[in-house]
Short mmCIF file of C-alpha atoms in Angstrom, two decimals:
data_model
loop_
_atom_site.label_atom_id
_atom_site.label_comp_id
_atom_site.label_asym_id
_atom_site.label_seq_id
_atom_site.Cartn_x
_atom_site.Cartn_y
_atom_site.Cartn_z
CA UNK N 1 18.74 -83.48 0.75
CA UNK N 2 17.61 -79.50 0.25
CA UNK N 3 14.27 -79.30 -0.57
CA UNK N 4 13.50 -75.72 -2.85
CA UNK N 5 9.77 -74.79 -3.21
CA UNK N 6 9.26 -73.00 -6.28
CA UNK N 7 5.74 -70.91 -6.66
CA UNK N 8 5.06 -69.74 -9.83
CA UNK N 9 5.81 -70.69 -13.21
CA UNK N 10 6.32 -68.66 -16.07
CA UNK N 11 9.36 -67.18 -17.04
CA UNK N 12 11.09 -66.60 -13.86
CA UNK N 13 9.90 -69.89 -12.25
CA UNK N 14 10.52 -71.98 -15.11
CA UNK N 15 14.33 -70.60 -15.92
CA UNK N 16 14.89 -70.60 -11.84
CA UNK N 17 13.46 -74.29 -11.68
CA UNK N 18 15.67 -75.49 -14.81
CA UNK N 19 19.06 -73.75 -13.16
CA UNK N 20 18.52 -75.07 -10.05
CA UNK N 21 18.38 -78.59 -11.53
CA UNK N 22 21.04 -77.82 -13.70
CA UNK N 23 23.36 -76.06 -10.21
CA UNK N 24 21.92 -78.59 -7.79
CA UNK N 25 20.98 -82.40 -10.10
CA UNK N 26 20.91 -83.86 -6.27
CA UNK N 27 18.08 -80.86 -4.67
CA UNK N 28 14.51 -82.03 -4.30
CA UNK N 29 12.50 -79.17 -6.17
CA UNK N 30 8.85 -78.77 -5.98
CA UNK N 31 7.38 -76.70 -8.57
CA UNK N 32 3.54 -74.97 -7.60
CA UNK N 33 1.52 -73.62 -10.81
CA UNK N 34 -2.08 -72.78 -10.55
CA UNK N 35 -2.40 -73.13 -14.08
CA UNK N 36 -2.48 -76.06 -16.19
CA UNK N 37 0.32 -74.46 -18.76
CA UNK N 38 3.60 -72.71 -17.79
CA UNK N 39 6.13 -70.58 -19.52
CA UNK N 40 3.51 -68.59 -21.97
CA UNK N 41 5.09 -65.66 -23.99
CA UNK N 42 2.17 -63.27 -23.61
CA UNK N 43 3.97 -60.73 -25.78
CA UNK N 44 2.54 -63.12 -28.53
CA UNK N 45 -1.30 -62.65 -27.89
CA UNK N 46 -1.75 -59.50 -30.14
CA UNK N 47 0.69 -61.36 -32.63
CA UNK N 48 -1.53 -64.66 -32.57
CA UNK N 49 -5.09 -62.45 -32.56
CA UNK N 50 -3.59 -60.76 -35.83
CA UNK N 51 -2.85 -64.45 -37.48
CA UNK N 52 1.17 -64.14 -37.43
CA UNK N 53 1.76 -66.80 -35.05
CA UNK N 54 2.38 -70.39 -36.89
CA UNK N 55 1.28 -72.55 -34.37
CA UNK N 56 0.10 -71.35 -30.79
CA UNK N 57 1.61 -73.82 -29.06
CA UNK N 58 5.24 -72.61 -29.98
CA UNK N 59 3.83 -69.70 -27.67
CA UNK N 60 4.99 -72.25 -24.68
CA UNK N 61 8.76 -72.61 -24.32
CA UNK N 62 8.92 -75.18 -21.74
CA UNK N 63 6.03 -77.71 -20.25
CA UNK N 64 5.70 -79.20 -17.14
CA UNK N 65 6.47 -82.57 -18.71
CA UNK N 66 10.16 -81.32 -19.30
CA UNK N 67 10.73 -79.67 -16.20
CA UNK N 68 9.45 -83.41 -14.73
CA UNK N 69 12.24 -85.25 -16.53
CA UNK N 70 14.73 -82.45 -15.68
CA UNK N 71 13.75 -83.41 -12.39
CA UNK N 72 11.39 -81.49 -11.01
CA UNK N 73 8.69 -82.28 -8.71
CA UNK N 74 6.00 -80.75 -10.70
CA UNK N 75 2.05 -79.58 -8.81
CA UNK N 76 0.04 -78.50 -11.56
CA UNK N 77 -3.69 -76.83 -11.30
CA UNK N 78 -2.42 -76.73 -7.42
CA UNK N 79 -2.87 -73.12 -5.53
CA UNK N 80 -0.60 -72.14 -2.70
CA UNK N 81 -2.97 -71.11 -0.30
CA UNK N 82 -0.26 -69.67 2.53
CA UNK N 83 3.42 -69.42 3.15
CA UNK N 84 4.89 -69.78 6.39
CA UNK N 85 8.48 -68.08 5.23
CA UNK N 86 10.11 -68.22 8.56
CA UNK N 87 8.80 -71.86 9.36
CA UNK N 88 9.49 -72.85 6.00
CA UNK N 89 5.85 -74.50 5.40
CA UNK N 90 3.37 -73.63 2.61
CA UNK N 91 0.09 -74.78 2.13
CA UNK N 92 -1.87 -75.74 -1.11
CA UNK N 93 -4.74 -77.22 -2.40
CA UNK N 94 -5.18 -79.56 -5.40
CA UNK N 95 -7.41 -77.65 -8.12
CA UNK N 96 -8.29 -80.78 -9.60
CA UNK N 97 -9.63 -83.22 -6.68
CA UNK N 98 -9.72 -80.52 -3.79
CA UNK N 99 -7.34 -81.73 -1.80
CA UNK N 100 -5.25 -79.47 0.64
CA UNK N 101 -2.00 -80.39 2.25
CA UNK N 102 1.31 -78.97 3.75
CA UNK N 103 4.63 -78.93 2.54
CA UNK N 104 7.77 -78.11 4.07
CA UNK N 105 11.02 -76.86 2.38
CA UNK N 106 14.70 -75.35 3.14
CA UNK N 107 14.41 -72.75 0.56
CA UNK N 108 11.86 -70.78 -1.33
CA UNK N 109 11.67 -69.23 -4.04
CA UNK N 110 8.74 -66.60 -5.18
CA UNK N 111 8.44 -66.40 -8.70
CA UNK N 112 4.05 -65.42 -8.19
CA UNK N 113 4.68 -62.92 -11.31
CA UNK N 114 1.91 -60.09 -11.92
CA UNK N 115 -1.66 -59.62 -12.16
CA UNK N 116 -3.76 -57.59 -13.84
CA UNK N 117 -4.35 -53.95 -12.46
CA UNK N 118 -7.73 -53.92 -12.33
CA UNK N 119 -9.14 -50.66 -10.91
CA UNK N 120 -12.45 -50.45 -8.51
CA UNK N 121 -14.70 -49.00 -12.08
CA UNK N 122 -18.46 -49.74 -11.92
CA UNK N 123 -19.27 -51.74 -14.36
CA UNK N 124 -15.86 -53.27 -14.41
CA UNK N 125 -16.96 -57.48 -13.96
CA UNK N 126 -19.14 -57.48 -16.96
CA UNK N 127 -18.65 -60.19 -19.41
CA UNK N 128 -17.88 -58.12 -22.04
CA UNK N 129 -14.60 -56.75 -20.55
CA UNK N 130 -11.98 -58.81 -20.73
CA UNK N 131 -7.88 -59.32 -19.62
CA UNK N 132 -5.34 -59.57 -21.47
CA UNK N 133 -2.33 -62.05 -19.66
CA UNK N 134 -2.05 -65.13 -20.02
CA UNK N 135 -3.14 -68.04 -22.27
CA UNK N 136 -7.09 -68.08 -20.88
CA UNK N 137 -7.40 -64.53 -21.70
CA UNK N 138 -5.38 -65.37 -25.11
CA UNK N 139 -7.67 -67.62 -26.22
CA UNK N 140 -10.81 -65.90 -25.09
CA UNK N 141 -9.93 -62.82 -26.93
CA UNK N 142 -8.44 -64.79 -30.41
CA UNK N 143 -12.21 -66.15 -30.23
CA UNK N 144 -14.19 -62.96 -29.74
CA UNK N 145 -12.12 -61.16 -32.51
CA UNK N 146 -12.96 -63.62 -34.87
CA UNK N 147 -16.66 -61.82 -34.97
CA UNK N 148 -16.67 -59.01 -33.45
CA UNK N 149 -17.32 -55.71 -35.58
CA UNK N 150 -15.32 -53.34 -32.59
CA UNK N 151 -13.67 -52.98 -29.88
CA UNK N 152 -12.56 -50.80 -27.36
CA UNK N 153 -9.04 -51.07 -25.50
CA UNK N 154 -8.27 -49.27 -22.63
CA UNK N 155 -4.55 -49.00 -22.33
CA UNK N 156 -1.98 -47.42 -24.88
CA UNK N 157 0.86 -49.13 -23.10
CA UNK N 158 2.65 -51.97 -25.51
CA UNK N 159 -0.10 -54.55 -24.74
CA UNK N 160 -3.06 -51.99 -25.43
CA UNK N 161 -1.23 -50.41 -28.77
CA UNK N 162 -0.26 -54.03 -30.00
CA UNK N 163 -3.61 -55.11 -29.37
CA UNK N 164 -5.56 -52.02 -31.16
CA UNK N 165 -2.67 -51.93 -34.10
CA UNK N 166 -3.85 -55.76 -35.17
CA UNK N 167 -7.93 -55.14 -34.05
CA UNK N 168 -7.65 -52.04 -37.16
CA UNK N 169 -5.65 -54.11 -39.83
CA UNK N 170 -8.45 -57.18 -39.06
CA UNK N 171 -11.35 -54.35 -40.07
CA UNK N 172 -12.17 -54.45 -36.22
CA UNK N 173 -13.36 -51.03 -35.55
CA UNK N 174 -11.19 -50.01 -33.47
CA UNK N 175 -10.83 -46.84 -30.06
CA UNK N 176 -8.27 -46.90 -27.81
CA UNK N 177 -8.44 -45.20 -25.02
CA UNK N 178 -6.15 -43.70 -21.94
CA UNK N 179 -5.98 -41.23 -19.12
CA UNK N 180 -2.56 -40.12 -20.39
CA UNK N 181 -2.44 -37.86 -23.40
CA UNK N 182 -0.12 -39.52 -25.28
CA UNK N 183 -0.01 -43.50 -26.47
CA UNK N 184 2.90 -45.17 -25.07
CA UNK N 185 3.34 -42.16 -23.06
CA UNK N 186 5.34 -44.68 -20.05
CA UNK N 187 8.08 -46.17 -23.02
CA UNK N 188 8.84 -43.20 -25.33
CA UNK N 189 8.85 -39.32 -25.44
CA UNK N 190 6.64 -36.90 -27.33
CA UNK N 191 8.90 -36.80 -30.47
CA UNK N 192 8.30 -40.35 -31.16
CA UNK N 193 4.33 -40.92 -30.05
CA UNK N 194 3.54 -38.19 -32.42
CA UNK N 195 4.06 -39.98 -34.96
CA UNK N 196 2.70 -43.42 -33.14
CA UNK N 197 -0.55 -41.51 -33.15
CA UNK N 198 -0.32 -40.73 -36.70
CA UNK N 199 -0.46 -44.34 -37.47
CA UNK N 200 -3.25 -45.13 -35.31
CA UNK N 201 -5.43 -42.23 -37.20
CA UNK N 202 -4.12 -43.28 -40.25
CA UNK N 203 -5.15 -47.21 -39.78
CA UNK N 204 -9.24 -45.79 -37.97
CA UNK N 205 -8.45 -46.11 -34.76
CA UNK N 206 -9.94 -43.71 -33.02
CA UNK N 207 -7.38 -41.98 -29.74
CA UNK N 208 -9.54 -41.21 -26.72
CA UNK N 209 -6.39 -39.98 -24.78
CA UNK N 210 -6.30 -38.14 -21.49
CA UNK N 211 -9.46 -39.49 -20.79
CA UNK N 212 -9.79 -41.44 -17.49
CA UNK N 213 -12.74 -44.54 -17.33
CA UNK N 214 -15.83 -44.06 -14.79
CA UNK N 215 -17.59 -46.85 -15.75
CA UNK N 216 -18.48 -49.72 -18.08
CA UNK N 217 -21.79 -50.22 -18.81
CA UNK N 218 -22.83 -53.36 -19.87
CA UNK N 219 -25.85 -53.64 -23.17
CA UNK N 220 -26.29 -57.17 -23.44
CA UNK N 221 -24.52 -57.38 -26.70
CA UNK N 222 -21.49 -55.60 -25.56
CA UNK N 223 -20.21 -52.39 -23.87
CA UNK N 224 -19.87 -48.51 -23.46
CA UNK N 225 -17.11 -47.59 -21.48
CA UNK N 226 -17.48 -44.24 -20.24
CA UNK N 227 -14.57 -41.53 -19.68
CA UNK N 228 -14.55 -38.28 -18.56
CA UNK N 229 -15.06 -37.17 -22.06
CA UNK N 230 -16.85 -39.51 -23.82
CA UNK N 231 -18.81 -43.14 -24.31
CA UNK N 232 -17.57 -45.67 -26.51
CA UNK N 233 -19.79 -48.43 -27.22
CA UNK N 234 -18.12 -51.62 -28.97
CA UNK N 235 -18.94 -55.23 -29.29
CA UNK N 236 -16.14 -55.85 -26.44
CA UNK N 237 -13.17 -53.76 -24.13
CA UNK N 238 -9.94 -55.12 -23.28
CA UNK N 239 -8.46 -53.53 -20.00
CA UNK N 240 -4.48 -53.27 -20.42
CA UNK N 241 -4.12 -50.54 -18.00
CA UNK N 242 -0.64 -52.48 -16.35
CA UNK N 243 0.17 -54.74 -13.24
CA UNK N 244 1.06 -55.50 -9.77
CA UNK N 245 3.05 -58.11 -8.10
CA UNK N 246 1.49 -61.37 -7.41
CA UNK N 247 3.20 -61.19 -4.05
CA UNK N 248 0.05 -61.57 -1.26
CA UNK N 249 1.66 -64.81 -0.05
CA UNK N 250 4.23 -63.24 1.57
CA UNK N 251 2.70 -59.74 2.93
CA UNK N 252 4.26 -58.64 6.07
CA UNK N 253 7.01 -61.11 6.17
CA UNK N 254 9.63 -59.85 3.75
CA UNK N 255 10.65 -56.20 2.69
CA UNK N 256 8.59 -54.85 -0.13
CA UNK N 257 8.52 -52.01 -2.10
CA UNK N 258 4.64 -50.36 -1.29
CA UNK N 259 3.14 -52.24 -4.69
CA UNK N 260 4.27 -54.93 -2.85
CA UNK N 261 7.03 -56.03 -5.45
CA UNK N 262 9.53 -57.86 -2.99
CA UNK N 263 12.92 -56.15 -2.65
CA UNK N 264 16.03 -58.38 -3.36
CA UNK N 265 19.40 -58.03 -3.26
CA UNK N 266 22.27 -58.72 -5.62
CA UNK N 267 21.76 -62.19 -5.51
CA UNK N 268 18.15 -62.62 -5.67
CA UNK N 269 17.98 -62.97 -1.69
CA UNK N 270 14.74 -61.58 -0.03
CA UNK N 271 15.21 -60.10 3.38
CA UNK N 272 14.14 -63.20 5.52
CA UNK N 273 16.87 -65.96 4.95
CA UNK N 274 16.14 -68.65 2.04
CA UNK N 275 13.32 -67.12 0.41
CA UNK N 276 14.36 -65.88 -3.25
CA UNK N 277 12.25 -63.80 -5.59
CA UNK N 278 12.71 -63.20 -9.70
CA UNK N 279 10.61 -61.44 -11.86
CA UNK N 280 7.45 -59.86 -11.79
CA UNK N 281 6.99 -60.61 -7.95
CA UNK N 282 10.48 -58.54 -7.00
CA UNK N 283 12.53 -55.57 -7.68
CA UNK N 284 14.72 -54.79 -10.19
CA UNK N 285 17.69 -52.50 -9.92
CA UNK N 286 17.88 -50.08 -12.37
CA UNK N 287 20.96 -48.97 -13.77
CA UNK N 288 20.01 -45.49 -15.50
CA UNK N 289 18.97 -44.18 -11.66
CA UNK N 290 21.08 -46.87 -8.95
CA UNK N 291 18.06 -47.55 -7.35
CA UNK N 292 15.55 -50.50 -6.84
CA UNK N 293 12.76 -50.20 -9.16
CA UNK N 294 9.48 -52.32 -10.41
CA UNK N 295 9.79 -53.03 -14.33
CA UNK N 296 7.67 -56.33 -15.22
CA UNK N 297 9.36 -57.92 -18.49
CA UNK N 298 10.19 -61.42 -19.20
CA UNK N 299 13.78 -60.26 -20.16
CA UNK N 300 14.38 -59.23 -16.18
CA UNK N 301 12.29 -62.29 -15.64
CA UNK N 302 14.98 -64.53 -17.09
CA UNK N 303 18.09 -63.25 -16.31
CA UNK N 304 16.69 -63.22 -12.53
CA UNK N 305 15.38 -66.61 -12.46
CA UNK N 306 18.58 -68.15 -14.33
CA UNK N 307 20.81 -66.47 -11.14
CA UNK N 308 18.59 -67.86 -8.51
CA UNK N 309 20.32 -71.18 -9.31
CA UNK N 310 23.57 -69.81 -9.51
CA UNK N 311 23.05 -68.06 -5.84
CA UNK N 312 20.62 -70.35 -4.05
CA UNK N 313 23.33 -72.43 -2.52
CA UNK N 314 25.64 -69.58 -1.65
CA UNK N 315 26.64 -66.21 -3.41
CA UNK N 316 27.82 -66.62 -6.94
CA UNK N 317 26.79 -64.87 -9.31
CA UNK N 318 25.87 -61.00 -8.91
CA UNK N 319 22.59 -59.63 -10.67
CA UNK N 320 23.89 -56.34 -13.14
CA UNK N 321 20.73 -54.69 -12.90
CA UNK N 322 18.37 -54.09 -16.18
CA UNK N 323 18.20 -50.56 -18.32
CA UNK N 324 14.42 -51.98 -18.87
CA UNK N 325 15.52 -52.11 -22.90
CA UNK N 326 12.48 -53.16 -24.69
CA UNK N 327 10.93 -52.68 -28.50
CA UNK N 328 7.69 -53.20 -30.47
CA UNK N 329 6.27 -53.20 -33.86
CA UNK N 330 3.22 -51.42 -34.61
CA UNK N 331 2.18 -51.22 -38.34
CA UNK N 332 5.37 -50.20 -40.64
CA UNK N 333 7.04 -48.89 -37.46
CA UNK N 334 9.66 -50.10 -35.30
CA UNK N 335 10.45 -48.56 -32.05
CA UNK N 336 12.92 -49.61 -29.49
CA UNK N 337 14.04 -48.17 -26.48
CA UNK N 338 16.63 -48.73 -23.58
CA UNK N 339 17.16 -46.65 -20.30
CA UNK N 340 15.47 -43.62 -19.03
CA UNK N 341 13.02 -41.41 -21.31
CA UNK N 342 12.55 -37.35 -20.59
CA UNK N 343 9.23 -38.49 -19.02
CA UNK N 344 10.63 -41.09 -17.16
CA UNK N 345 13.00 -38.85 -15.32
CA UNK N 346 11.00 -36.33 -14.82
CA UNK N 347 8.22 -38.52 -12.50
CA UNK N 348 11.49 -40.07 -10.78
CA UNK N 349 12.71 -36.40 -9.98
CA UNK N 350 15.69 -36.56 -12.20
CA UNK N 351 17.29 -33.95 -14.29
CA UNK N 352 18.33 -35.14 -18.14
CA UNK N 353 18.42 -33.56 -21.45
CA UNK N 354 17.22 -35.05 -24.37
CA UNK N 355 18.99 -34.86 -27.74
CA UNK N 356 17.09 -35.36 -30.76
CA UNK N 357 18.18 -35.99 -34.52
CA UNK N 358 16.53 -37.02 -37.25
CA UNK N 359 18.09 -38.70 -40.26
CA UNK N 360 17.99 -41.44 -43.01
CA UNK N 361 19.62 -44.81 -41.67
CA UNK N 362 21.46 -45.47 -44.94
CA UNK N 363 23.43 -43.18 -47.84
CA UNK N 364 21.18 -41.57 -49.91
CA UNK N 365 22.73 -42.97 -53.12
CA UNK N 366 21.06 -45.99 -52.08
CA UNK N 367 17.32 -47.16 -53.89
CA UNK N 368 15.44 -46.77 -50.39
CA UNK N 369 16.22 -45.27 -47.45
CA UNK N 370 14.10 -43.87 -44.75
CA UNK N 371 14.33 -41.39 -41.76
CA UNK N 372 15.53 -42.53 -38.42
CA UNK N 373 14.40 -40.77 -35.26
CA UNK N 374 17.26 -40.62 -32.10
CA UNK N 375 16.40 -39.72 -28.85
CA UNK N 376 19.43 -40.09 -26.42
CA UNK N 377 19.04 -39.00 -22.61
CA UNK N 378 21.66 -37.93 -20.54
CA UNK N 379 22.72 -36.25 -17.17
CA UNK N 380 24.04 -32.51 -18.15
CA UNK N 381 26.23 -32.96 -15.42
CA UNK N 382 27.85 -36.05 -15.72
CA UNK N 383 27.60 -36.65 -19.24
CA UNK N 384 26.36 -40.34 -18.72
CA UNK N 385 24.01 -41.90 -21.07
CA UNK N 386 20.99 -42.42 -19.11
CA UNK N 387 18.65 -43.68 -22.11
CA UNK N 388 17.70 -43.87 -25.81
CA UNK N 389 14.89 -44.04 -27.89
CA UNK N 390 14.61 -45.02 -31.63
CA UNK N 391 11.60 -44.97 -34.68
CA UNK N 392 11.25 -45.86 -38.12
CA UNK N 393 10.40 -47.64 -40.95
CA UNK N 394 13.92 -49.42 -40.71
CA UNK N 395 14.56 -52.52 -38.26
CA UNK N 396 16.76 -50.41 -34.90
CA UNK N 397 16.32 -52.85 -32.36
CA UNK N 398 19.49 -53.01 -32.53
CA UNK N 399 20.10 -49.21 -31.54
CA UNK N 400 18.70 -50.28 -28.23
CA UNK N 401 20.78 -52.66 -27.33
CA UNK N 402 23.79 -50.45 -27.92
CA UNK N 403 22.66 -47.98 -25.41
CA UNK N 404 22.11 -50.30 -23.20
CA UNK N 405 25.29 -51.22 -22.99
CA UNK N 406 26.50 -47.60 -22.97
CA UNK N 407 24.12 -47.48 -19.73
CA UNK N 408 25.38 -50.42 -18.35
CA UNK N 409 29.21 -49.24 -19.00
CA UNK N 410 28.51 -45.91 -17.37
CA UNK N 411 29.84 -44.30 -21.10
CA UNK N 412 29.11 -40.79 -21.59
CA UNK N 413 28.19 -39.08 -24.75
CA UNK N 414 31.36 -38.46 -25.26
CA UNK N 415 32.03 -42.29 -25.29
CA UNK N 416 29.20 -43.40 -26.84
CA UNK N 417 30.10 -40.37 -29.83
CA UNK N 418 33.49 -42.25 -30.91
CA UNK N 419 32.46 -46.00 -30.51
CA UNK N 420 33.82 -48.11 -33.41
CA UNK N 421 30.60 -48.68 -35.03
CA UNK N 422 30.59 -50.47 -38.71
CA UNK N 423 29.53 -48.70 -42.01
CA UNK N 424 28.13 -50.53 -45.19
CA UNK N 425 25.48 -48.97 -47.19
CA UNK N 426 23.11 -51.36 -46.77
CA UNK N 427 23.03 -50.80 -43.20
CA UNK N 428 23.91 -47.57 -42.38
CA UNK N 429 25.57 -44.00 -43.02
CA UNK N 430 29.82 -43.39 -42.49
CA UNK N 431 28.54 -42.04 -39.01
CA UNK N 432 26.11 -44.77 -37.28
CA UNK N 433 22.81 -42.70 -36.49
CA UNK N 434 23.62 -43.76 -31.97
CA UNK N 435 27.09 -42.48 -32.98
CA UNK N 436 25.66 -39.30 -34.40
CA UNK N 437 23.09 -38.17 -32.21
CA UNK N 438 25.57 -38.81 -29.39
CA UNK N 439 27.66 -36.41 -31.41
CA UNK N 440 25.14 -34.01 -31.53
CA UNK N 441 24.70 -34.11 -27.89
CA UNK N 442 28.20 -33.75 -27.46
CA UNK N 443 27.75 -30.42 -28.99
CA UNK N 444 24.83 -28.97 -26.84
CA UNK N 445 26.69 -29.81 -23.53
#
């Protein structure tokens, strides 16, 4: 009988507990969750705080009640104290009644997932600043924005722009602030935040951008948060400033990258024999640049944890690497991305140029119609795509997942230019807008 320890359960745990079931129906598999829930969507918190979530508990895609009649051994509310990796031991204690004991295994498999970054900012432990990750902090903030009047958010990645996009259309007066002079400066290029910003303006919220925290300072009734530039006083501040692997467990016994994200190879395998890692806690290998690479989103979550099971025996099933491909909605706006932005490249050391075109998604003949702006990276030399970036007032998620596939099939822009792609007038123009902007890179090279 192989015994698996499993620590960790939210999107890589859970899919790596359910395929390892599914792989191995005979394996003894003992799942550790701190937590009393498992397998949140936080992507949903903004979405429930803004009242477009029918029922919160659809936010949960598994329990531990189905992984226990999958057949999983399941430790809720139980903290893994230590790991022994090499002995093959952890120990944990019971949340609940206190209790501590040791459990041995054959394999393990780290799926700790991310915390909070949470910077050393006086002032920072006050009651009135708050997280924003999983379904404690959910709930705490859905409460507090039922009455408060503002807020501050510090963070303009997607958490902090979903979260200040629904605080403004609730009447919650609303700043948002970041050391980087753009919003969404990490997922998108200048081109596109532009007119991100715009929004914001448009909708109150007030941009406190390239401005770096020094302290919060607590009022009684709520808090000023103090930058560089400026104080911003509001009823409550959400920090969304980004995260870190969860990975303290196993410090100084397996290979890490220095965040401490756990490296892993092709098929999930750590660097000390039988330990696995998916998700949040380990690398990812990044197609648009070959390398490993630390990119916390439950779609790499998944895909890892579901090949843990495939692998955990012996090698199966190779991991193809992620192009990080990601979109969000904020007000009329959809963006969607896939791959390497100019920005990107640039703090990785790598040369691209960036393409852009504007244009309407569908024949102008038609009712309605509405600009479309392309973005498509690529290596001057090689002529590979190496990422994409789409806005407007149209749905183009789907423009994302096209380059991703581009990335993943090494095309160039020559490829990507004379792809097959459909044309109907509700959807689109004779020349799909990827198609064309590839087009017009074509031309510039």
């Amino acid at each position: 009988m192989t015994t698996v320890a499993v620590i960790g359960c939210t999107h890589a745990g859970t899919f790596a507990a359910q395929s390892i079931l599914q792989e191995h129906p005979d394996w003894e598999v003992h799942v550790f969750e701190r937590n009393s829930t498992l397998s949140f969507l936080s992507c949903g918190i903004a979405l429930w705080v803004g009242d477009h979530v029918s029922d919160p508990k659809k936010m949960f895609y598994s329990s531990p009640q189905a992984l226990a009649a999958a057949g999983a051994t399941m430790h809720m509310r139980t903290d893994v104290l230590s790991v022994d990796a090499a002995g093959k031991t952890l120990h944990a204690k019971d949340l609940e009644t206190g209790e501590e004991k040791d459990y041995a295994f054959d394999k393990l498999v780290m799926t700790t997932g991310s915390k909070p970054v949470i910077p050393p900012i006086p002032g920072i432990d006050s009651e009135h600043v708050m997280l924003c990750k999983n379904w404690d902090h959910a709930m705490a903030i859905k409460e507090r924005a039922k009455t408060a009047k503002s807020a501050v958010v510090v963070g303009s990645g997607y958490i902090g722009a979903e979260l200040a996009e629904q605080f403004s259309l609730a009447g919650v007066k609303t700043t948002l602030v970041d050391a980087m002079d753009r919003v969404l400066a990490n997922n998108f290029d200048e081109p596109i935040t532009t007119q991100v910003e715009q929004e914001f303006e448009a909708h109150g919220v007030e941009l406190a951008l390239g401005q770096k925290v020094t302290k919060f300072e607590d009022t009684g009734s709520g808090v000023t948060v103090v930058t560089e530039k400026g104080e911003y006083t509001a009823d409550f501040a959400i920090l969304a400033v980004g995260f870190l692997p969860a990975t303290e467990l196993l410090k100084g016994q397996v290979d890490m990258l220095p965040n401490g994200a756990i490296i892993v190879d092709e098929y999930m395998r750590a660097s000390v024999p039988d330990v696995y890692a998916a998700g949040d806690s380990a690398t990812v290998f990044y197609n648009p640049t070959g390398k490993h690479d630390y990119i916390p989103l439950a779609t790499n979550a998944v895909r890892q944890g579901l090949l843990v099971g495939r692998n955990i025996d012996k090698p199966t099933r190779a991991y193809m690497g992620t192009q990080a491909t990601s979109a969000v909605q904020l007000y009329d706006l959809s963006l969607a991305a896939s791959g390497l932005t100019k920005g990107g490249a640039d703090r990785r050391g790598i040369n691209v140029h960036l393409t852009e075109l504007v244009d309407d998604y569908r024949p102008d003949f038609m009712l309605t119609t509405t600009p479309v702006t392309s973005l498509l990276a690529w290596d001057p030399d090689t002529r590979e795509v190496k990422g994409g970036q789409f806005l407007a007032k149209a749905d183009v998620s789907g423009a994302a997942n096209v380059i991703s596939m581009a990335i993943q099939a090494h095309f160039t822009i020559d490829d990507l230019a004379n792809v097959d792609f459909l044309f109907q007038p509700n959807f689109d123009k004779p020349v799909y807008y990827v198609g064309a902007v590839a087009m017009k890179a074509a031309a510039e090279a």
